[in-house]
Short mmCIF file of C-alpha atoms in Angstrom, two decimals:
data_model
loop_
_atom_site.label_atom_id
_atom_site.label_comp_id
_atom_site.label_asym_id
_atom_site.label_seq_id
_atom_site.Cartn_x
_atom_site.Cartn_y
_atom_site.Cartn_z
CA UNK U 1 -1.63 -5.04 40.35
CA UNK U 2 0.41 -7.43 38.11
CA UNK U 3 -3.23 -8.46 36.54
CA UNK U 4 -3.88 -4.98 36.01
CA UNK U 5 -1.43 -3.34 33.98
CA UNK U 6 -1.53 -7.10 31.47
CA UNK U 7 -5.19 -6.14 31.04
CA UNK U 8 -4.46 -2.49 30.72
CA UNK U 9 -1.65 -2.89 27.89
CA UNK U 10 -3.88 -5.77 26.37
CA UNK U 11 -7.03 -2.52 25.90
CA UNK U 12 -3.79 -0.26 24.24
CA UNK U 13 -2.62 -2.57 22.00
CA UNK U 14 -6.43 -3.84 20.72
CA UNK U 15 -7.35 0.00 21.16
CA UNK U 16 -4.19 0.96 18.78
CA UNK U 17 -4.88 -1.90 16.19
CA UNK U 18 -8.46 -0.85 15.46
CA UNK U 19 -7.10 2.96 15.61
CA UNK U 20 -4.52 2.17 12.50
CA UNK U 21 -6.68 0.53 10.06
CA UNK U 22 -6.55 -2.92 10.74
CA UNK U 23 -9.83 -3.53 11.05
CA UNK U 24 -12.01 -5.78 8.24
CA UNK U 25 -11.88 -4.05 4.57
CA UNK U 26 -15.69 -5.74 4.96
CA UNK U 27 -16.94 -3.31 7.83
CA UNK U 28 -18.53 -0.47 7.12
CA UNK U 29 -17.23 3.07 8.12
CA UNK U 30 -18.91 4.91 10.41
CA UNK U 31 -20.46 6.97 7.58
CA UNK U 32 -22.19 3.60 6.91
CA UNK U 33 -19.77 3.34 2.93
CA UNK U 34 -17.40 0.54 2.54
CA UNK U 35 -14.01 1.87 2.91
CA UNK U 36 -12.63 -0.17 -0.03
CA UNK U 37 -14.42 -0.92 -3.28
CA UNK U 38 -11.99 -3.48 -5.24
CA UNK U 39 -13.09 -3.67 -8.82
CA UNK U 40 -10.51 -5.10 -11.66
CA UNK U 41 -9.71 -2.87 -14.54
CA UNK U 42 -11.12 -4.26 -18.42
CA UNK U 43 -8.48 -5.78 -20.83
CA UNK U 44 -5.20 -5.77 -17.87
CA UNK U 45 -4.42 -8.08 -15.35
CA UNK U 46 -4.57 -4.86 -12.59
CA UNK U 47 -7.35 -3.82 -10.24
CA UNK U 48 -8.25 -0.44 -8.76
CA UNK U 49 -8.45 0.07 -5.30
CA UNK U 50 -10.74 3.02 -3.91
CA UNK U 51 -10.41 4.29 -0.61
CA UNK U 52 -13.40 6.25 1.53
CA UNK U 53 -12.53 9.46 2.64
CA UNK U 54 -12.56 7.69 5.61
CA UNK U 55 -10.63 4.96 5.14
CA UNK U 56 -7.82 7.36 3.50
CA UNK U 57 -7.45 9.30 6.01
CA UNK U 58 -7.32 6.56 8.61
CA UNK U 59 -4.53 4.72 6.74
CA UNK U 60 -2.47 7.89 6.38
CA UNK U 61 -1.23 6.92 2.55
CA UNK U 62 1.46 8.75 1.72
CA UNK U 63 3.17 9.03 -2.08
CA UNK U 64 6.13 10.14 -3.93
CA UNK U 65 6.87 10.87 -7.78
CA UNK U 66 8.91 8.06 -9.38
CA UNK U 67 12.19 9.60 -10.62
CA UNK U 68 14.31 8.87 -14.85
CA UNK U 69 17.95 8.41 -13.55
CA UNK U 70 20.78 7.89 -15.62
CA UNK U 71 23.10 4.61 -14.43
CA UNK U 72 26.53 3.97 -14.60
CA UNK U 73 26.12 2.58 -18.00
CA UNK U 74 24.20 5.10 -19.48
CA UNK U 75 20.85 3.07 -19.78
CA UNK U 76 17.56 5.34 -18.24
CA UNK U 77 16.18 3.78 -14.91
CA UNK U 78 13.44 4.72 -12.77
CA UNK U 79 13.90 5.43 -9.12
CA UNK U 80 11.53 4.94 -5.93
CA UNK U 81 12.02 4.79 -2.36
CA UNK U 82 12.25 1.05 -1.27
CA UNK U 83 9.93 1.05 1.04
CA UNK U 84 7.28 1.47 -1.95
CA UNK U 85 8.28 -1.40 -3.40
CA UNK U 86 5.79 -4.87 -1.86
CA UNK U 87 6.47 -8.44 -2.07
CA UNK U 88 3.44 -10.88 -2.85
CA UNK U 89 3.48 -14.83 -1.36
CA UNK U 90 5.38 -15.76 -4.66
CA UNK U 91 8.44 -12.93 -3.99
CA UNK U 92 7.28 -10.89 -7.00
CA UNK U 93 7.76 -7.00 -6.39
CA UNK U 94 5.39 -4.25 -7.07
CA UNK U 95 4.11 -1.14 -6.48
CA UNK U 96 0.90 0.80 -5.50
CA UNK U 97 0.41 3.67 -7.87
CA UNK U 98 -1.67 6.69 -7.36
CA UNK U 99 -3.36 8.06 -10.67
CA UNK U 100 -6.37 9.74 -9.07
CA UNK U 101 -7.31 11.38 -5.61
CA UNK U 102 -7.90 8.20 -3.45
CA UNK U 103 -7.54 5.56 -5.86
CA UNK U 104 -4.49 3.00 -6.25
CA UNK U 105 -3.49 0.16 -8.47
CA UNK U 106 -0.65 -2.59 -8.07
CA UNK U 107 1.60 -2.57 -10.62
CA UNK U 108 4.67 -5.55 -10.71
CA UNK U 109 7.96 -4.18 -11.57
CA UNK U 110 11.14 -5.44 -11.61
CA UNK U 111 14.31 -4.05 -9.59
CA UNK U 112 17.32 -4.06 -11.14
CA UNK U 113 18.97 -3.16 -7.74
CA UNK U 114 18.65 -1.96 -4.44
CA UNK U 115 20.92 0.77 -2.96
CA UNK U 116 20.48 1.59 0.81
CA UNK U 117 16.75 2.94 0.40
CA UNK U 118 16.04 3.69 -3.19
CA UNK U 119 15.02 1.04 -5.35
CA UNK U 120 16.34 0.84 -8.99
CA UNK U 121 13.79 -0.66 -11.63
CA UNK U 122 14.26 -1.96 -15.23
CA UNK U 123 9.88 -2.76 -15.67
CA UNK U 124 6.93 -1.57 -14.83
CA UNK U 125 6.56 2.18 -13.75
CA UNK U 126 7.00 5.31 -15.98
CA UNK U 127 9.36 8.40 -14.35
CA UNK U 128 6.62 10.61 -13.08
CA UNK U 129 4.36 8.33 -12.07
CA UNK U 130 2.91 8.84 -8.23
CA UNK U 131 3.93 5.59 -6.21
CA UNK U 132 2.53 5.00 -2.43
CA UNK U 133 5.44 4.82 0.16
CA UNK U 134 3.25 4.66 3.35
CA UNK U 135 -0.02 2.32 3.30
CA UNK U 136 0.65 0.27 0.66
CA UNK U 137 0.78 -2.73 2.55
CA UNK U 138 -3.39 -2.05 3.66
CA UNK U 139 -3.94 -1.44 0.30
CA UNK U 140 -2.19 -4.86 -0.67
CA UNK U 141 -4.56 -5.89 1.76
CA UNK U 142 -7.78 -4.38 1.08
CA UNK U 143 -6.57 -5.70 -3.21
CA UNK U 144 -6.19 -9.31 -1.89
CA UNK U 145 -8.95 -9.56 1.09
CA UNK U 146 -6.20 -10.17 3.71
CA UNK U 147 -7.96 -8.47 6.41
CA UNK U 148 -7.35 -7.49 10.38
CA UNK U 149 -9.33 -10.36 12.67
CA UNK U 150 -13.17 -9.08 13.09
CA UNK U 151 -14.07 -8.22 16.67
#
């Protein structure tokens, strides 16, 4: 019985990895389309990321607008939610924006300060601007071919 429910939980939790996205950036969808295309943008260091339907939907990306505080000291900051803000191998933060339905591009910024979970930054992102708070990491993914393990 013992070997029976480890087998059992091992099928959910494979099951529940292929179910959120995980899967290879490589594979086709099952509309036969790759559910990223990668491509880097002329004349800037960025590339745009562009989701499938498919792959959209399956990765549940969620955004926010990026908000023009005022500080303490008077000087104009930009606001996000923390959790939109992604750490590369080397520590340097950045963010996914969203200029277009199903498209995203990295862009570094630097925080000035963190404050429970908003993120204050001096760099890098305009007031306005849509940022991704859910799904970036996939994205950061699909951007740097880090993908799931192939099965």
């Amino acid at each position: 019985m013992r070997r029976m429910t480890a087998w059992t939980c091992a099928a959910l939790i494979f099951t529940a990895l292929g179910a959120s996205g995980c899967g290879s950036s490589s594979s086709k969808d099952e509309q036969g389309t790759q559910p990223a295309r990668v491509t880097h943008i002329a004349g800037t260091p960025f590339t745009r990321v562009e989701l499938s339907a498919a792959a959209d939907a399956r990765i549940g990306v969620q955004t926010t607008r990026a908000v023009a505080r005022t500080s303490p000291t008077g000087a104009r900051e930009v606001v996000v939610p923390y959790g939109a803000i992604l750490y590369d191998a080397n520590g340097v933060p950045s963010v996914f924006t969203n200029p277009d339905p199903r498209v995203y591009i990295r862009h570094p910024v630097q925080v000035d300060r963190i404050s429970g979970s908003v993120a204050y930054l001096r760099k890098g992102l305009a007031a306005g601007e849509s940022v991704v708070t859910v799904g970036g990491d996939e994205l950061y993914g699909a951007e740097t071919g880090v993908q799931g393990e192939e099965r």
